[in-house]
Coordinates of C-alpha atoms and ligand atoms in Angstrom, one line a residue:
X1 CA 0.0 0.0 0.0
X2 CA 1.4 3.4 -0.9
X3 CA 1.7 5.9 1.9
X4 CA -0.7 8.8 1.7
X5 CA 1.8 11.3 3.1
X6 CA 5.6 11.3 2.8
X7 CA 6.0 12.1 6.5
X8 CA 3.6 11.7 9.4
X9 CA 4.6 13.5 12.6
X10 CA 2.8 14.9 15.6
X11 CA 4.2 18.4 15.1
X12 CA 5.7 20.2 12.1
X13 CA 7.7 23.3 13.0
X14 CA 8.2 25.8 10.2
X15 CA 11.2 28.1 10.7
X16 CA 14.6 27.5 12.3
X17 CA 15.1 30.8 14.1
X18 CA 14.9 31.4 17.8
X19 CA 11.2 30.4 18.0
X20 CA 11.5 27.3 16.0
X21 CA 14.7 25.9 17.4
X22 CA 13.5 26.5 21.0
X23 CA 10.2 24.8 20.2
X24 CA 12.1 21.8 18.8
X25 CA 14.2 21.4 21.9
X26 CA 11.3 21.9 24.3
X27 CA 9.1 19.3 22.5
X28 CA 11.9 16.8 22.3
X29 CA 12.6 17.2 26.0
X30 CA 8.9 16.4 26.6
X31 CA 9.1 13.3 24.5
X32 CA 7.1 14.7 21.5
X33 CA 8.4 14.0 18.0
X34 CA 8.7 16.9 15.6
X35 CA 10.1 17.8 12.2
X36 CA 11.6 21.3 11.8
X37 CA 11.9 22.7 8.3
X38 CA 13.6 26.0 7.6
X39 CA 14.3 27.8 4.3
X40 CA 18.0 28.5 4.3
X41 CA 20.9 26.0 4.3
X42 CA 22.4 27.5 7.5
X43 CA 21.6 29.5 10.6
X44 CA 21.5 33.2 10.2
X45 CA 24.5 35.4 9.2
X46 CA 22.8 38.5 10.5
X47 CA 23.9 39.7 13.9
X48 CA 20.6 40.8 15.4
X49 CA 18.9 40.1 18.7
X50 CA 21.8 40.1 21.0
X51 CA 20.1 40.8 24.4
X52 CA 18.7 37.8 26.1
X53 CA 16.8 38.8 29.1
X54 CA 16.6 37.1 32.5
X55 CA 13.3 35.2 31.6
X56 CA 14.8 33.8 28.4
X57 CA 18.0 32.8 30.3
X58 CA 15.8 31.0 32.8
X59 CA 14.2 29.1 30.0
X60 CA 17.6 28.3 28.4
X61 CA 18.7 27.0 31.8
X62 CA 15.7 24.7 31.8
X63 CA 16.6 23.6 28.3
X64 CA 20.3 23.1 29.3
X65 CA 21.8 25.7 26.9
X66 CA 22.4 28.6 29.3
X67 CA 26.0 27.8 30.0
X68 CA 26.9 27.5 26.2
X69 CA 25.2 30.8 25.5
X70 CA 27.1 32.5 28.4
X71 CA 30.4 31.0 27.5
X72 CA 30.2 32.6 24.0
X73 CA 28.5 35.8 25.2
X74 CA 29.9 39.0 26.7
X75 CA 31.2 38.8 30.3
X76 CA 28.8 40.5 32.7
X77 CA 31.4 43.2 33.4
X78 CA 31.1 44.3 29.8
X79 CA 27.3 44.4 30.0
X80 CA 26.7 47.1 32.6
X81 CA 25.6 50.1 30.6
X82 CA 24.9 52.0 27.4
X83 CA 27.7 54.5 26.8
X84 CA 27.3 57.8 24.9
X85 CA 30.6 58.7 23.3
X86 CA 31.9 61.6 21.2
X87 CA 33.5 60.4 17.9
X88 CA 36.4 58.0 18.3
X89 CA 39.1 59.7 16.2
X90 CA 41.7 62.4 16.9
X91 CA 43.9 62.4 20.0
X92 CA 41.6 60.2 22.0
X93 CA 39.9 61.2 25.2
X94 CA 42.3 64.0 26.0
X95 CA 40.9 66.2 23.3
X96 CA 37.4 65.0 23.5
X97 CA 37.4 62.2 20.9
X98 CA 36.1 58.9 22.2
X99 CA 35.2 60.5 25.4
X100 CA 32.2 59.2 27.4
X101 CA 29.5 61.9 27.5
X102 CA 27.3 59.9 29.8
X103 CA 25.9 56.4 30.4
X104 CA 22.9 54.6 31.7
X105 CA 22.8 51.2 33.3
X106 CA 21.0 48.6 31.2
X107 CA 19.2 45.3 31.8
X108 CA 20.3 45.2 35.4
X109 CA 23.8 46.7 35.0
X110 CA 25.6 43.4 34.4
X111 CA 23.7 41.7 37.2
X112 CA 24.6 44.3 39.8
X113 CA 21.3 46.0 40.2
X114 CA 19.8 44.5 43.4
X115 CA 16.3 44.3 41.8
X116 CA 17.6 42.1 39.0
X117 CA 19.7 40.0 41.3
X118 CA 16.8 39.4 43.6
X119 CA 14.4 38.6 40.8
X120 CA 16.1 35.7 39.1
X121 CA 18.9 33.2 39.4
X122 CA 19.9 34.2 35.8
X123 CA 21.6 37.3 34.6
X124 CA 20.7 38.6 31.2
X125 CA 23.1 37.5 28.4
X126 CA 24.5 39.3 25.4
X127 CA 25.1 37.1 22.3
X128 CA 23.5 37.8 18.9
X129 CA 21.5 35.3 16.9
X130 CA 24.5 34.8 14.6
X131 CA 26.2 33.0 17.4
X132 CA 23.3 31.8 19.5
X133 CA 21.3 30.1 16.7
X134 CA 24.1 27.5 16.1
X135 CA 24.1 26.6 19.8
X136 CA 20.3 26.0 19.7
X137 CA 20.6 24.1 16.4
X138 CA 23.3 21.8 17.8
X139 CA 21.3 21.2 20.9
X140 CA 18.1 20.5 18.9
X141 CA 19.9 18.0 16.8
X142 CA 20.9 15.9 19.8
X143 CA 17.4 14.6 20.4
X144 CA 16.2 11.5 18.6
X145 CA 12.7 13.0 18.8
X146 CA 13.6 15.8 16.4
X147 CA 14.3 15.9 12.7
X148 CA 15.9 19.2 11.7
X149 CA 15.9 20.0 8.0
X150 CA 17.7 23.1 6.8
X151 CA 17.2 24.2 3.2
X152 CA 13.6 22.9 3.3
X153 CA 10.8 25.4 2.7
X154 CA 7.1 25.2 3.5
X155 CA 5.3 26.1 0.3
X156 CA 1.7 24.9 0.9
X157 CA -0.6 24.2 3.9
X158 CA -4.1 22.9 4.3
X159 CA -5.8 21.8 7.4
X160 CA -8.9 19.8 8.4
X161 CA -10.4 18.7 11.7
X162 CA -7.8 16.0 12.2
X163 CA -4.6 17.6 11.2
X164 CA -2.5 19.7 8.8
X165 CA -1.2 18.7 5.4
X166 CA 1.9 20.7 4.4
X167 CA 3.9 20.7 1.2
X168 CA 7.6 21.2 1.7
X169 CA 10.2 22.0 -1.0
X170 CA 13.6 20.4 -0.6
X171 CA 15.6 23.3 -2.0
X172 CA 18.6 21.1 -2.5
X173 CA 16.9 18.6 -4.9
X174 CA 14.0 20.8 -6.0
X175 CA 11.6 18.1 -5.0
X176 CA 8.5 18.6 -2.9
X177 CA 7.1 16.2 -0.3
X178 CA 4.0 16.2 1.9
X179 CA 3.9 16.3 5.7
X180 CA 0.9 15.3 7.8
X181 CA 1.0 16.6 11.3
X182 CA -1.5 17.0 14.1
X183 CA -0.3 20.5 14.8
X184 CA 1.9 23.0 13.0
X185 CA 4.0 25.7 14.6
X186 CA 4.4 28.8 12.4
X187 CA 7.8 30.1 13.5
X188 CA 8.7 31.5 10.1
X189 CA 9.1 35.1 11.0
X190 CA 5.8 36.0 9.4
X191 CA 6.8 35.1 5.9
X192 CA 4.5 32.2 4.8
X193 CA 2.5 30.4 7.4
X194 CA 0.3 33.3 8.5
X195 CA -1.0 34.0 5.1
X196 CA -1.6 30.4 4.3
X197 CA -3.4 29.9 7.6
X198 CA -5.4 33.1 7.2
X199 CA -3.9 34.9 10.2
X200 CA -4.5 38.6 10.1
X201 CA -1.7 40.9 11.2
X202 CA -2.4 44.4 12.4
X203 CA -0.3 47.0 14.0
X204 CA 1.2 50.5 14.1
X205 CA 3.1 52.2 11.2
X206 CA 6.8 52.1 10.9
X207 CA 8.8 54.5 13.0
X208 CA 11.9 54.9 11.0
X209 CA 14.3 53.1 8.6
X210 CA 17.7 52.0 9.8
X211 CA 20.7 50.6 8.0
X212 CA 22.7 48.0 10.0
X213 CA 26.3 47.4 8.9
X214 CA 28.0 44.3 10.1
X215 CA 31.7 45.2 10.0
X216 CA 35.0 43.7 10.9
X217 CA 37.4 46.4 12.2
X218 CA 39.9 46.9 15.0
X219 CA 38.6 49.6 17.3
X220 CA 40.8 48.6 20.3
X221 CA 43.1 51.7 20.1
X222 CA 40.1 54.1 20.3
X223 CA 37.9 52.7 23.0
X224 CA 39.7 53.6 26.2
X225 CA 36.6 54.4 28.2
X226 CA 34.2 51.9 26.8
X227 CA 35.0 48.4 28.1
X228 CA 31.8 47.9 30.1
X229 CA 29.2 49.0 27.5
X230 CA 26.5 46.7 26.0
X231 CA 26.8 49.2 23.1
X232 CA 28.0 52.7 22.4
X233 CA 26.0 55.6 21.1
X234 CA 28.3 57.8 19.1
X235 CA 27.8 61.5 18.4
X236 CA 30.7 62.8 16.3
X237 CA 30.8 66.6 16.1
X238 CA 33.3 66.4 13.2
X239 CA 30.5 65.4 10.9
X240 CA 27.4 67.4 11.7
X241 CA 25.2 65.6 9.2
X242 CA 25.5 62.5 11.4
X243 CA 24.2 64.2 14.5
X244 CA 20.5 63.7 14.1
X245 CA 20.1 60.2 15.6
X246 CA 23.8 59.4 16.0
X247 CA 25.3 56.0 15.4
X248 CA 24.8 52.9 17.5
X249 CA 27.9 50.7 17.7
X250 CA 27.4 47.2 19.1
X251 CA 30.3 44.8 19.8
X252 CA 29.6 41.4 18.3
X253 CA 32.5 39.3 19.7
X254 CA 33.9 36.7 19.6
X255 CA 36.1 38.6 22.1
X256 CA 34.5 41.4 24.0
X257 CA 34.9 45.0 25.1
X258 CA 37.3 47.0 23.0
X259 CA 38.9 43.7 21.7
X260 CA 35.7 42.8 19.8
X261 CA 36.7 42.0 16.2
X262 CA 33.2 42.4 14.8
X263 CA 30.8 45.3 15.2
X264 CA 27.4 46.3 14.1
X265 CA 26.8 49.9 13.3
X266 CA 23.2 51.1 13.1
X267 CA 22.7 54.4 11.3
X268 CA 20.0 56.4 9.8
X269 CA 19.7 59.5 7.6
X270 CA 19.3 60.8 4.1
X271 CA 21.3 59.1 1.4
X272 CA 22.0 55.7 2.8
X273 CA 22.0 52.8 0.4
X274 CA 22.6 49.3 1.6
X275 CA 23.3 48.2 -2.0
X276 CA 26.4 50.4 -2.2
X277 CA 28.9 49.0 0.4
X278 CA 31.7 51.5 -0.5
X279 CA 29.3 54.4 0.2
X280 CA 28.2 52.9 3.4
X281 CA 31.8 52.2 4.6
X282 CA 32.5 55.9 4.0
X283 CA 29.4 56.7 6.1
X284 CA 30.6 54.3 8.9
X285 CA 34.0 56.0 8.9
X286 CA 32.5 59.4 9.3
X287 CA 30.0 58.2 11.9
X288 CA 32.7 56.9 14.2
X289 CA 35.1 59.6 13.2
X290 CA 37.9 57.3 11.9
X291 CA 38.5 58.4 8.3
X292 CA 41.3 55.9 7.6
X293 CA 40.2 52.8 9.5
X294 CA 40.3 49.5 7.7
X295 CA 36.8 48.1 7.4
X296 CA 35.7 44.7 6.1
X297 CA 32.0 44.6 5.3
X298 CA 30.4 41.4 6.4
X299 CA 26.8 42.3 5.6
X300 CA 24.7 45.5 5.2
X301 CA 20.9 45.4 5.7
X302 CA 18.2 48.1 5.6
X303 CA 15.2 47.5 7.8
X304 CA 12.1 49.3 9.0
X305 CA 11.6 49.8 12.7
X306 CA 7.9 49.2 13.4
X307 CA 5.5 46.6 14.7
X308 CA 2.5 44.3 14.2
X309 CA 0.4 41.8 16.1
X310 CA -1.6 38.8 14.9
X311 CA -5.2 39.0 15.7
X312 CA -5.1 35.4 17.0
X313 CA -2.1 33.3 17.7
X314 CA -4.1 30.1 16.8
X315 CA -5.8 29.3 13.6
X316 CA -7.3 25.8 14.0
X317 CA -4.3 23.5 14.3
X318 CA -1.8 26.1 13.4
X319 CA 0.0 28.2 16.1
X320 CA 2.0 31.4 15.4
X321 CA 5.1 32.1 17.4
X322 CA 7.8 34.8 17.5
X323 CA 7.9 37.3 14.6
X324 CA 5.2 35.3 12.9
X325 CA 2.8 36.5 15.5
X326 CA 4.3 39.8 16.6
X327 CA 7.0 42.2 15.7
X328 CA 8.2 45.1 17.9
X329 CA 10.7 47.8 17.4
X330 CA 14.0 46.5 19.0
X331 CA 13.8 49.2 21.8
X332 CA 14.5 47.0 24.8
X333 CA 15.2 43.8 22.9
X334 CA 11.8 42.1 23.3
X335 CA 11.6 40.3 19.9
X336 CA 13.7 37.2 20.2
X337 CA 12.9 37.0 23.9
X338 CA 9.2 36.9 23.3
X339 CA 9.7 34.3 20.6
X340 CA 11.5 32.0 23.2
X341 CA 8.8 32.8 25.8
X342 CA 6.0 32.0 23.3
X343 CA 7.5 28.5 22.8
X344 CA 7.8 28.0 26.5
X345 CA 4.2 28.8 27.0
X346 CA 3.0 26.6 24.1
X347 CA 5.1 23.5 24.2
X348 CA 4.1 22.0 27.6
X349 CA 0.5 22.5 26.6
X350 CA 1.0 20.8 23.2
X351 CA 2.8 17.9 24.9
X352 CA 0.0 17.5 27.5
X353 CA -2.7 17.4 24.8
X354 CA -0.7 15.1 22.5
X355 CA -0.1 12.7 25.4
X356 CA -3.8 12.7 26.3
X357 CA -3.3 14.4 29.6
X358 CA -5.1 17.6 28.6
X359 CA -8.0 18.7 26.5
X360 CA -7.5 20.5 23.2
X361 CA -9.1 23.7 24.7
X362 CA -5.9 24.1 26.8
X363 CA -4.3 25.1 23.5
X364 CA -6.7 28.1 23.2
X365 CA -5.0 29.5 26.3
X366 CA -1.8 30.0 24.3
X367 CA -3.3 32.9 22.4
X368 CA -5.3 34.0 25.4
X369 CA -2.1 34.3 27.4
X370 CA 0.6 35.3 25.0
X371 CA -1.3 37.8 22.9
X372 CA -2.0 40.3 25.7
X373 CA 1.7 39.9 26.8
X374 CA 2.9 40.7 23.3
X375 CA 0.4 43.5 23.0
X376 CA 2.0 45.0 26.1
X377 CA 5.5 44.3 24.6
X378 CA 4.4 46.2 21.4
X379 CA 3.0 49.1 23.4
X380 CA 6.1 49.2 25.5
X381 CA 8.4 49.2 22.5
X382 CA 6.4 51.8 20.6
X383 CA 6.6 54.0 23.7
X384 CA 10.3 53.3 24.2
X385 CA 11.5 53.8 20.6
X386 CA 10.8 57.5 20.5
X387 CA 12.4 58.0 23.9
X388 CA 15.7 57.3 22.1
X389 CA 15.3 60.4 20.0
X390 CA 16.6 63.8 21.0
X391 CA 20.0 63.0 22.5
X392 CA 21.8 65.4 20.2
X393 CA 19.5 68.2 21.0
X394 CA 19.9 67.8 24.7
X395 CA 23.7 67.7 24.3
X396 CA 23.5 71.0 22.5
X397 CA 24.4 69.4 19.2
X398 CA 22.8 70.3 15.9
X399 CA 23.4 69.3 12.2
X400 CA 22.9 73.0 11.5
X401 CA 25.9 74.1 13.6
X402 CA 29.5 74.0 12.5
X403 CA 31.8 71.3 13.9
X404 CA 33.5 73.9 16.1
X405 CA 30.2 75.0 17.6
X406 CA 29.2 71.4 18.2
X407 CA 32.5 70.6 19.9
X408 CA 32.1 73.7 22.1
X409 CA 28.7 72.4 23.2
X410 CA 30.0 68.9 23.9
X411 CA 33.1 70.2 25.8
X412 CA 30.7 71.3 28.6
X413 CA 30.4 67.6 29.5
X414 CA 34.1 67.5 30.7
X415 CA 35.1 71.1 31.1
X416 CA 33.6 73.4 33.7
X417 CA 32.2 76.7 32.4
X418 CA 29.0 78.7 32.1
X419 CA 26.0 76.4 31.6
X420 CA 28.0 73.2 32.2
X421 CA 26.1 71.9 35.2
X422 CA 22.8 72.7 33.6
X423 CA 23.8 70.9 30.3
X424 CA 24.9 67.8 32.2
X425 CA 21.8 67.7 34.3
X426 CA 19.6 68.2 31.3
X427 CA 21.3 65.2 29.7
X428 CA 20.9 63.2 32.9
X429 CA 17.2 63.9 32.9
X430 CA 17.0 62.8 29.3
X431 CA 18.8 59.6 30.3
X432 CA 16.1 59.0 32.8
X433 CA 13.6 58.6 29.9
X434 CA 15.7 55.8 28.6
X435 CA 14.7 53.6 31.5
X436 CA 11.7 53.0 29.2
X437 CA 14.2 51.2 26.9
X438 CA 16.8 49.7 29.2
X439 CA 14.9 49.0 32.4
X440 CA 11.7 47.2 31.1
X441 CA 11.8 44.8 34.0
X442 CA 8.1 44.3 34.4
X443 CA 7.5 44.1 30.7
X444 CA 10.3 41.6 29.9
X445 CA 10.2 39.6 33.2
X446 CA 7.1 40.3 35.2
X447 CA 4.4 39.5 32.7
X448 CA 1.4 37.6 34.0
X449 CA -1.3 35.4 32.5
X450 CA -5.0 35.5 32.9
X451 CA -6.8 32.7 31.2
X452 CA -8.9 29.6 31.8
X453 CA -5.6 27.7 32.5
X454 CA -5.2 29.8 35.6
X455 CA -7.3 29.2 38.7
X456 CA -7.9 32.7 40.2
X457 CA -8.2 33.1 43.9
X458 CA -10.3 36.3 44.0
X459 CA -7.5 38.4 45.3
X460 CA -7.1 41.8 43.6
X461 CA -4.2 42.2 41.2
X462 CA -1.4 44.2 42.8
X463 CA -1.6 47.8 41.6
X464 CA 1.5 48.2 39.3
X465 CA 4.1 50.7 40.6
X466 CA 5.2 51.0 37.0
X467 CA 3.7 48.6 34.4
X468 CA 6.8 48.7 32.2
X469 CA 9.8 49.3 34.6
X470 CA 9.2 47.7 38.0
X471 CA 8.7 44.0 38.5
X472 CA 6.7 43.2 41.6
X473 CA 7.0 39.5 42.7
X474 CA 3.8 37.8 43.7
X475 CA 2.4 34.3 44.0
X476 CA -1.0 35.5 42.9
X477 CA -2.3 33.0 40.2
X478 CA -1.0 34.0 36.8
X479 CA 2.2 35.6 38.1
X480 CA 5.6 34.1 37.5
X481 CA 6.9 32.2 40.5
X482 CA 9.0 34.6 42.6
X483 CA 12.7 33.6 42.7
X484 CA 14.2 32.3 45.9
X485 CA 17.4 30.5 46.5
X486 CA 16.8 27.6 49.0
X487 CA 19.0 24.9 50.4
X488 CA 18.8 21.1 50.5
X489 CA 21.6 18.9 51.9
X490 CA 24.0 21.8 51.9
X491 CA 23.4 22.8 48.3
X492 CA 21.8 25.9 47.1
X493 CA 19.1 25.7 44.4
X494 CA 16.7 28.1 42.8
X495 CA 13.1 27.2 43.7
X496 CA 12.1 27.5 40.0
X497 CA 14.3 24.5 39.2
X498 CA 11.4 22.3 40.6
X499 CA 9.7 22.9 37.3
X500 CA 12.7 22.0 35.1
X501 CA 12.1 19.3 32.5
X502 CA 8.4 20.1 32.1
X503 CA 7.2 19.5 35.7
X504 CA 4.4 21.0 37.6
X505 CA 5.6 22.1 41.1
X506 CA 3.5 22.0 44.3
X507 CA 5.2 24.2 46.8
X508 CA 3.7 24.0 50.3
X509 CA 4.4 25.8 53.6
X510 CA 6.1 24.0 56.5
X511 CA 2.8 22.5 57.6
X512 CA 1.5 21.7 54.2
X513 CA 2.0 17.9 54.3
X514 CA -1.6 17.3 53.1
X515 CA -1.0 19.3 50.0
X516 CA 2.1 17.4 49.1
X517 CA 0.5 14.1 49.6
X518 CA -2.6 15.0 47.6
X519 CA -0.6 16.5 44.7
X520 CA 1.7 13.4 44.6
X521 CA -1.4 11.1 44.4
X522 CA -3.1 13.2 41.7
X523 CA 0.1 13.3 39.6
X524 CA 0.4 9.6 39.8
X525 CA -3.3 9.1 38.7
X526 CA -3.0 11.6 35.9
X527 CA 0.5 10.6 34.9
X528 CA 1.6 14.2 35.3
X529 CA 5.2 15.2 35.8
X530 CA 5.1 16.9 39.2
X531 CA 7.5 17.7 42.0
X532 CA 6.0 18.5 45.4
X533 CA 7.9 19.9 48.3
X534 CA 7.5 21.8 51.6
X535 CA 9.6 24.9 51.8
X536 CA 10.3 27.1 54.8
X537 CA 12.2 26.6 58.1
X538 CA 12.4 23.5 60.3
X539 CA 11.4 20.0 59.1
X540 CA 11.0 20.8 55.4
X541 CA 12.3 19.6 52.0
X542 CA 14.0 22.9 51.1
X543 CA 15.3 25.2 53.8
X544 CA 14.6 28.9 53.2
X545 CA 17.8 30.1 54.9
X546 CA 17.7 33.5 53.3
X547 CA 13.9 33.9 54.0
X548 CA 13.5 34.9 50.4
X549 CA 10.6 32.5 49.9
X550 CA 9.0 33.3 53.2
X551 CA 9.1 37.0 52.4
X552 CA 7.4 36.5 49.0
X553 CA 5.2 33.5 49.2
X554 CA 2.0 35.2 50.4
X555 CA 0.7 32.0 51.9
X556 CA 0.7 30.7 55.4
X557 CA 2.6 27.7 56.7
X558 CA -0.4 25.5 55.9
X559 CA -0.9 26.9 52.3
X560 CA 0.3 25.9 48.9
X561 CA 1.2 27.2 45.5
X562 CA 0.9 25.2 42.3
X563 CA 3.2 26.2 39.5
X564 CA 2.8 25.2 35.8
X565 CA 5.7 23.8 33.8
X566 CA 6.2 27.3 32.3
X567 CA 6.9 28.8 35.8
X568 CA 3.5 30.6 36.2
X569 CA 1.4 30.1 39.3
X570 CA -1.7 28.2 38.3
X571 CA -3.4 27.9 41.7
X572 CA -2.7 28.9 45.3
X573 CA -4.4 28.4 48.6
X574 CA -3.4 30.8 51.4
X575 CA -4.0 28.1 54.1
X576 CA -5.1 24.5 54.6
X577 CA -8.5 23.3 53.3
X578 CA -10.6 20.4 54.5
X579 CA -10.1 18.3 51.4
X580 CA -6.9 19.3 49.5
X581 CA -7.2 16.3 47.1
X582 CA -10.6 17.5 46.0
X583 CA -9.5 21.1 45.7
X584 CA -6.4 20.2 43.8
X585 CA -8.2 17.7 41.5
X586 CA -10.7 20.5 40.6
X587 CA -7.8 22.8 39.9
X588 CA -6.0 20.3 37.6
X589 CA -9.3 19.7 35.8
X590 CA -9.6 23.4 35.1
X591 CA -6.0 24.0 34.2
X592 CA -5.8 21.0 31.9
X593 CA -9.3 21.4 30.4
X594 CA -10.4 18.0 31.3
X595 CA -13.7 19.1 32.9
X596 CA -15.6 16.4 31.1
X597 CA -14.0 13.7 33.3
Ligands
FAD601 C1 18.5 45.3 14.5 C2 17.6 44.4 15.3 C3 18.0 44.2 16.6 C4 17.3 43.3 17.4 N1 17.7 43.1 18.7 C5 17.0 42.3 19.5 C6 17.5 42.0 20.8 O1 18.5 42.5 21.3 N2 16.7 41.1 21.6 C7 15.6 40.5 21.1 O2 15.0 39.7 21.8 N3 15.2 40.7 19.8 C8 15.9 41.6 19.0 N4 15.5 41.8 17.7 C9 14.3 41.0 17.2 C10 14.6 39.6 16.8 O3 15.7 39.5 15.9 C11 13.4 38.8 16.3 O4 12.3 39.2 17.0 C12 13.6 37.3 16.4 O5 14.9 36.9 15.8 C13 12.5 36.5 15.8 O6 12.7 35.2 15.8 P1 11.8 34.1 15.0 O7 12.4 32.8 15.3 O8 10.4 34.4 15.4 O9 12.0 34.5 13.5 P2 13.2 34.5 12.5 O10 14.5 34.7 13.3 O11 12.9 35.4 11.5 O12 13.2 33.0 12.0 C14 12.3 32.6 11.0 C15 12.9 31.5 10.2 O13 11.9 30.9 9.4 C16 12.5 30.7 8.1 N5 11.4 30.7 7.1 C17 10.7 31.7 6.6 N6 9.8 31.3 5.7 C18 9.9 29.9 5.7 C19 9.2 28.9 5.0 N7 8.2 29.2 4.2 N8 9.6 27.6 5.2 C20 10.6 27.3 6.1 N9 11.3 28.2 6.8 C21 10.9 29.5 6.6 C22 13.5 31.8 7.9 O14 14.4 31.5 7.0 C23 14.1 31.9 9.3 O15 15.1 31.1 9.5 C24 16.2 42.6 16.9 C25 15.8 42.8 15.6 C26 16.5 43.7 14.8 C27 16.1 43.9 13.4

């Protein structure tokens, strides 16, 4: 009998970027077979998406790739701030060139900001996709559950009540084949799947067009004051026509700080043309103020800063992830992070449904939970992007002034004179606005879910101190589990590690034996991966020696918190109840959408 389809697989993943590769690893780890197809023969050559926030690093820790990412990424001491520099050329800092005009701490200041240290066991990391994608690819290929096919492109898709039939082109041979899957993950950056599945994208207009030059050059002699910056924002008075938005210079590694061999320079302005490398090299030399520097062009790309959001992240058996579902201006670095976090929300649900432990309606909560988060991301980034304008003006610089006049304005930052303190303070005030970009801790880390896969406890949501900038830990259902280092047998562990490997976690107080017993029994009956523990002081499984959990848990010694495999609290009880087994069973029925049982 001839086979109806060339490949039959539970999940087809389309796209081998951050969203697709993360999904592949997460599904494999949960024992779900998948096939990933992606259009190009290799991982990306484009060095975008370098900031990996704390939440993504927590997810990478769960996936077992955090240490490889960190080993290749910038050391924390080179990640503390964004530096504003005058042009690099001339006699160096002594005459103003290459001098730091100001700086602002970013993404937790290289894990020195106490708020960021208290919030997570993971520091943010700095490694662009060009170097992180190969790490993810290698890891994804290690699992027997996953087939990874580069140079294979989805060209057709039809779905019915039972599954999705896709047509894939093998670009190496030119032949097509069919894939039948129960579900399809559209992680293709918004290029094909959305249109084929009828997903509508809507969103704001573009903000600006930028040209990003990926260059190899030796800047080590010119960057005396700039070792510790995630990136440098350069305003070079020698070339007034570059002073509008300035130029953003991002080290790319493989060594870091001033020793970086590769750099990305983001510029904007009249007359740029990505198709003319010679012209753009000239532009780059002027922007940094090094007219004679040797530059090797690796790539140049022009792109529009803007955003969109899919109206629904689910279309039947097709799910949209990452840029396929949402795009944001890269003000704060939310794009790749959100892609990774989409996958973390969806994959445990898919695995539970495919294994028969949850009802299909659980999958509706993917869009119900991730769409509002990504709407907030988009709103944050659209608000943050314009906050980056106006630096030149507040420094007293203008394209309409001569180079001498602009240098005179800038000199007030390092020479005392009339108006110097006022100028410096005006710039400091302007830097404060940039917390919208570089301190988005509630947006990028504290996001919460509200859906039928969360059992609310009727407590009011905490009033946000600042919905973008300030993360407020809470165990209220829907919130991410607050971080606490706890100890067992002399070893320190992060409480969130209880969920690693796709586990639910039941965390009870010191006197919560009944909760632990009930949760363990239910998990056995339902064949659910679950870890249950009592945490606190005294006769407990994990000792809260720093009282970090006690301070944040918002339950009594007889209460319990149930955490989903994606780290979000699904249910909590402030104290003991008469029948914890009945209460927890009802909670699991609700969370897993098995109400018909
Ligand atoms: C300049 C810049 C800086 C940025 N900085 C940051 C940052 O610091 N932090 C951050 O989090 N984000 C950042 N971003 C955003 C980030 O790059 C994206 O949001 C993220 O890479 C999206 O990942 P993805 O997997 O969804 O899509 P992509 O990376 O676009 O991957 C999609 C994949 O699908 C493949 N594909 C497309 N069509 C098909 C098809 N028909 N069949 C098979 N395969 C297909 C593509 O070839 C590609 O490999 C930045 C973006 C820009 C432009």
